[in-house]
Short mmCIF file of C-alpha atoms and ligand atoms in Angstrom, two decimals:
data_model
loop_
_atom_site.label_atom_id
_atom_site.label_comp_id
_atom_site.label_asym_id
_atom_site.label_seq_id
_atom_site.Cartn_x
_atom_site.Cartn_y
_atom_site.Cartn_z
CA MET A 1 86.51 88.93 117.58
CA THR A 2 83.11 88.00 116.07
CA PHE A 3 81.14 90.50 114.05
CA SER A 4 77.37 90.25 113.87
CA LEU A 5 75.78 92.67 111.38
CA LEU A 6 72.14 93.70 111.38
CA ILE A 7 70.87 94.63 107.93
CA GLY A 8 67.55 95.49 106.29
CA ASN A 9 66.14 94.16 103.00
CA LYS A 10 68.85 93.75 100.40
CA ALA A 11 66.42 94.97 97.77
CA TYR A 12 66.10 98.39 99.38
CA SER A 13 68.43 99.09 102.31
CA SER A 14 71.12 101.37 100.98
CA TRP A 15 72.57 102.07 104.42
CA SER A 16 72.92 98.34 105.12
CA LEU A 17 74.89 97.70 101.94
CA ARG A 18 77.73 99.97 103.06
CA PRO A 19 79.16 98.00 106.03
CA TRP A 20 78.14 94.69 104.44
CA LEU A 21 80.13 95.47 101.27
CA LEU A 22 83.06 96.79 103.28
CA LEU A 23 83.30 93.61 105.37
CA LYS A 24 82.98 91.40 102.29
CA GLN A 25 85.56 93.35 100.29
CA PHE A 26 88.12 93.20 103.06
CA GLY A 27 87.47 89.51 103.73
CA ILE A 28 86.37 90.16 107.32
CA PRO A 29 84.15 87.33 108.55
CA PHE A 30 80.75 88.23 109.98
CA GLU A 31 77.31 86.79 110.66
CA GLU A 32 74.35 88.67 109.25
CA THR A 33 70.86 89.10 110.66
CA LEU A 34 68.35 90.41 108.15
CA VAL A 35 65.21 92.13 109.43
CA PRO A 36 62.64 92.89 106.69
CA LEU A 37 61.88 96.60 107.10
CA TYR A 38 58.57 98.45 107.57
CA GLY A 39 56.50 95.36 108.46
CA PRO A 40 54.33 94.93 111.57
CA GLU A 41 57.14 93.37 113.64
CA SER A 42 60.11 95.16 112.07
CA LYS A 43 60.62 97.86 114.68
CA GLU A 44 60.49 95.42 117.56
CA LYS A 45 63.10 93.22 115.89
CA LEU A 46 65.36 96.17 115.07
CA LEU A 47 65.08 97.45 118.63
CA ALA A 48 65.99 94.03 119.99
CA PHE A 49 69.36 94.45 118.24
CA SER A 50 70.03 98.18 118.56
CA PRO A 51 68.47 101.03 120.57
CA ALA A 52 68.40 103.19 117.42
CA GLY A 53 65.85 100.79 115.93
CA LYS A 54 67.42 101.02 112.49
CA ALA A 55 69.64 98.94 110.23
CA PRO A 56 72.58 98.65 109.97
CA ALA A 57 74.07 97.92 113.37
CA LEU A 58 77.07 95.84 114.34
CA ARG A 59 77.79 93.79 117.44
CA CYS A 60 81.33 92.77 118.31
CA ASP A 61 82.05 91.12 121.65
CA ASP A 62 80.88 93.72 124.21
CA SER A 63 80.49 96.57 121.71
CA LEU A 64 77.43 97.62 119.78
CA VAL A 65 77.75 100.26 117.09
CA TRP A 66 75.09 101.65 114.77
CA ASP A 67 74.89 104.03 111.86
CA SER A 68 76.76 103.02 108.71
CA LEU A 69 79.55 105.60 109.03
CA ALA A 70 80.20 104.78 112.71
CA ILE A 71 80.33 101.09 111.80
CA VAL A 72 82.87 101.77 109.04
CA GLU A 73 85.06 103.70 111.51
CA PHE A 74 84.73 100.95 114.12
CA VAL A 75 85.77 98.26 111.62
CA ALA A 76 88.72 100.39 110.46
CA GLU A 77 89.86 100.76 114.08
CA ARG A 78 89.58 97.03 114.72
CA TYR A 79 91.58 96.17 111.59
CA PRO A 80 94.44 98.71 111.52
CA ASP A 81 96.46 96.46 109.21
CA LEU A 82 93.86 96.77 106.46
CA ALA A 83 93.78 99.93 104.31
CA ILE A 84 90.09 100.50 104.97
CA TRP A 85 90.81 104.22 104.65
CA PRO A 86 93.59 105.20 102.20
CA ARG A 87 97.05 105.15 103.79
CA ASP A 88 98.16 108.49 102.32
CA PRO A 89 97.08 111.31 104.71
CA ALA A 90 95.89 113.67 101.94
CA ALA A 91 93.93 110.87 100.28
CA ARG A 92 92.50 109.82 103.63
CA ALA A 93 91.41 113.39 104.41
CA LEU A 94 89.54 113.55 101.11
CA ALA A 95 88.10 110.04 101.54
CA ARG A 96 86.73 110.90 104.98
CA SER A 97 85.33 114.22 103.74
CA LEU A 98 83.57 112.54 100.82
CA ALA A 99 82.20 109.77 103.02
CA ALA A 100 80.81 112.35 105.46
CA GLU A 101 79.44 114.51 102.65
CA MET A 102 77.66 111.47 101.23
CA HIS A 103 76.41 110.41 104.63
CA SER A 104 74.82 113.73 105.54
CA GLY A 105 73.83 115.17 102.18
CA PHE A 106 72.34 114.76 98.74
CA THR A 107 68.84 114.63 100.19
CA ALA A 108 67.12 115.84 97.01
CA MET A 109 68.69 113.08 94.90
CA ARG A 110 67.95 110.51 97.58
CA GLY A 111 64.33 111.55 97.87
CA GLU A 112 63.69 111.48 94.13
CA PHE A 113 65.56 108.27 93.34
CA PRO A 114 65.01 105.68 96.05
CA THR A 115 67.44 102.78 96.22
CA ASN A 116 66.00 99.66 94.67
CA PHE A 117 68.55 97.00 93.85
CA ARG A 118 66.16 94.83 91.88
CA ARG A 119 64.50 97.44 89.69
CA PRO A 120 65.51 97.03 86.02
CA PRO A 121 67.24 100.19 84.70
CA ARG A 122 64.60 102.61 83.39
CA PRO A 123 64.49 106.44 83.40
CA VAL A 124 61.77 108.17 85.41
CA GLY A 125 62.08 111.67 84.01
CA ALA A 126 64.41 114.59 84.60
CA PRO A 127 65.73 115.28 88.10
CA SER A 128 64.60 118.47 89.85
CA PRO A 129 67.21 121.27 89.85
CA ALA A 130 68.17 120.35 93.43
CA ALA A 131 68.62 116.66 92.57
CA ALA A 132 70.51 117.56 89.39
CA ALA A 133 72.90 119.67 91.51
CA ASP A 134 73.43 116.69 93.87
CA ILE A 135 74.15 114.39 90.93
CA ALA A 136 76.59 116.88 89.39
CA ARG A 137 78.39 117.32 92.71
CA ILE A 138 78.79 113.54 93.19
CA ASP A 139 80.02 113.15 89.62
CA ALA A 140 82.60 115.95 90.16
CA ALA A 141 83.68 114.49 93.50
CA TRP A 142 84.25 111.06 91.96
CA ARG A 143 86.24 112.54 89.05
CA ASP A 144 88.35 114.64 91.42
CA ALA A 145 89.19 111.70 93.72
CA ARG A 146 89.96 109.43 90.76
CA ALA A 147 92.15 112.07 89.09
CA ARG A 148 94.12 112.88 92.24
CA PHE A 149 94.40 109.53 93.97
CA GLY A 150 92.86 106.80 91.82
CA SER A 151 95.56 106.01 89.30
CA GLU A 152 96.54 102.69 90.92
CA GLY A 153 93.15 101.05 90.54
CA LEU A 154 89.51 101.36 89.50
CA PHE A 155 88.12 102.89 92.68
CA LEU A 156 87.98 106.42 94.10
CA PHE A 157 91.36 106.08 95.79
CA GLY A 158 92.75 103.31 93.57
CA ALA A 159 92.12 100.23 95.70
CA PHE A 160 88.64 99.72 97.17
CA SER A 161 88.23 101.72 100.39
CA ALA A 162 85.58 102.84 102.86
CA ALA A 163 84.76 105.77 100.55
CA ASP A 164 83.61 103.32 97.87
CA ALA A 165 81.48 101.44 100.37
CA MET A 166 79.79 104.72 101.33
CA PHE A 167 79.01 105.59 97.69
CA ALA A 168 77.99 102.10 96.50
CA PRO A 169 74.25 102.70 97.01
CA VAL A 170 74.46 105.85 94.86
CA VAL A 171 75.90 103.75 92.06
CA CYS A 172 72.70 101.71 92.20
CA ARG A 173 70.53 104.87 92.10
CA PHE A 174 72.43 106.32 89.13
CA SER A 175 72.18 103.05 87.19
CA THR A 176 68.61 102.21 88.08
CA TYR A 177 67.20 105.57 86.99
CA VAL A 178 69.67 105.92 84.08
CA LEU A 179 70.85 109.30 85.36
CA ASP A 180 73.05 111.40 83.14
CA VAL A 181 76.66 111.23 84.38
CA SER A 182 80.13 111.59 82.87
CA THR A 183 81.95 108.71 81.19
CA GLN A 184 84.45 108.71 84.08
CA ALA A 185 81.56 108.28 86.53
CA GLN A 186 80.16 105.47 84.38
CA ASP A 187 83.53 103.70 84.44
CA TYR A 188 83.61 103.99 88.21
CA MET A 189 80.05 102.69 88.48
CA ARG A 190 81.00 99.66 86.39
CA ALA A 191 83.90 98.93 88.77
CA ILE A 192 81.49 98.86 91.72
CA GLU A 193 78.77 96.95 89.88
CA THR A 194 81.11 94.16 88.81
CA LEU A 195 82.43 93.49 92.31
CA PRO A 196 81.42 89.92 93.19
CA ALA A 197 80.20 91.06 96.61
CA TYR A 198 78.02 93.80 95.07
CA ARG A 199 76.60 91.22 92.62
CA GLU A 200 75.89 88.88 95.52
CA TRP A 201 73.94 91.62 97.32
CA VAL A 202 71.90 92.43 94.21
CA GLU A 203 71.12 88.76 93.52
CA SER A 204 69.99 88.23 97.11
CA GLY A 205 67.82 91.35 96.88
CA ARG A 206 66.19 90.03 93.72
CA ALA A 207 65.31 86.79 95.47
CA GLU A 208 63.56 88.50 98.40
CA PRO A 209 59.79 88.16 98.63
CA TRP A 210 59.04 91.52 100.29
CA VAL A 211 57.78 94.42 98.19
CA LEU A 212 57.68 97.93 99.68
CA GLU A 213 55.59 100.17 97.47
CA LYS A 214 57.24 103.37 98.71
CA PHE A 215 60.51 102.29 97.11
CA GLU A 216 58.97 101.18 93.82
CA GLN A 217 58.72 103.78 91.04
N1 GSH B 1 72.07 107.17 109.09
C1 GSH B 1 71.72 105.80 109.35
C2 GSH B 1 70.40 105.50 108.66
C3 GSH B 1 69.81 104.18 109.04
C4 GSH B 1 68.44 103.98 108.41
O1 GSH B 1 67.67 104.95 108.18
N2 GSH B 1 68.11 102.73 108.14
C5 GSH B 1 66.85 102.37 107.55
C6 GSH B 1 67.04 101.30 106.48
S1 GSH B 1 67.93 101.79 105.07
C7 GSH B 1 65.98 101.70 108.59
O2 GSH B 1 66.44 100.94 109.41
N3 GSH B 1 64.67 101.94 108.54
C8 GSH B 1 63.74 101.24 109.34
C9 GSH B 1 62.99 102.11 110.28
O3 GSH B 1 63.28 103.32 110.37
O4 GSH B 1 62.08 101.57 110.93
C10 GSH B 1 72.88 104.90 108.88
O5 GSH B 1 73.75 105.37 108.15
O6 GSH B 1 72.97 103.75 109.29
#
C-alpha cells in the first residue's frame, strides 16, 4: 500500500496540513506532491491529480480520495490497528462530531483570520461578533473534549487523534492573530505547536518562496 498525498503551499494550505499531520503522527509512510496554489498553472496541476482540482487529495493503489475529512476516514479504514479515531465509542462519537463541525463551519472566523503558517504572531484587531462566537465555540468544544476524554494525554481525546489533525490549522489561526482564548485552550495549542511534525510543516512553509497577498494581513 503506497500513499501519495497532494498538498498545497505549506505556508497557507490549512486543509492540506490535516492529512499530512495525521500521516506523520501515525508514522504512516507517504510521498508528497506539492502544487503551489493560485498560480497560472496551479489548476491544471491540481486537476491532473484529482478531478476536484483542490488540495489535499490522496492516491493509494487504485483509489483516489479527496477532501481532508474523506482522506482522514480513508486512512483510518486502511489502518484499523491504529487509534486514528478514539477507541471508546462515546469519545469517537464526539471526535467525529467535532471533526465534522470544524470541517463544515466556523466560516466567519476562517474568513477573518486566514491561515498563514509563517506570519509572526501579531493581533489584527477584534473579531466580528460572528467570528468571536466561532472562537468561543471552538474554545468550549476543546475544553469539553479535554475534560471528558483527555485526561490520558495532552490532546482532545488524550492521545493524538484525527480530531486533532482536523483542528491543527485553527491552532495556527488562534496563535497567529493572538486571539483571546482560555488557558486550557492555550495549553492545547502548545501541545499541537510543539509536535515535531507540526514544526516541520511550519519550517517548510517559512522556506517557501511563494507569497499570496490574499492570505497576508
Ligand atoms: N473541503 C476541502 C477544501 C479543499 C480546498 O479548498 N483546498 C484549497 C487549498 S487550502 C485549494 O486547493 N485551493 C486551490 C483552488 O481552489 O484552486 C478539503 O477539506 O479538502
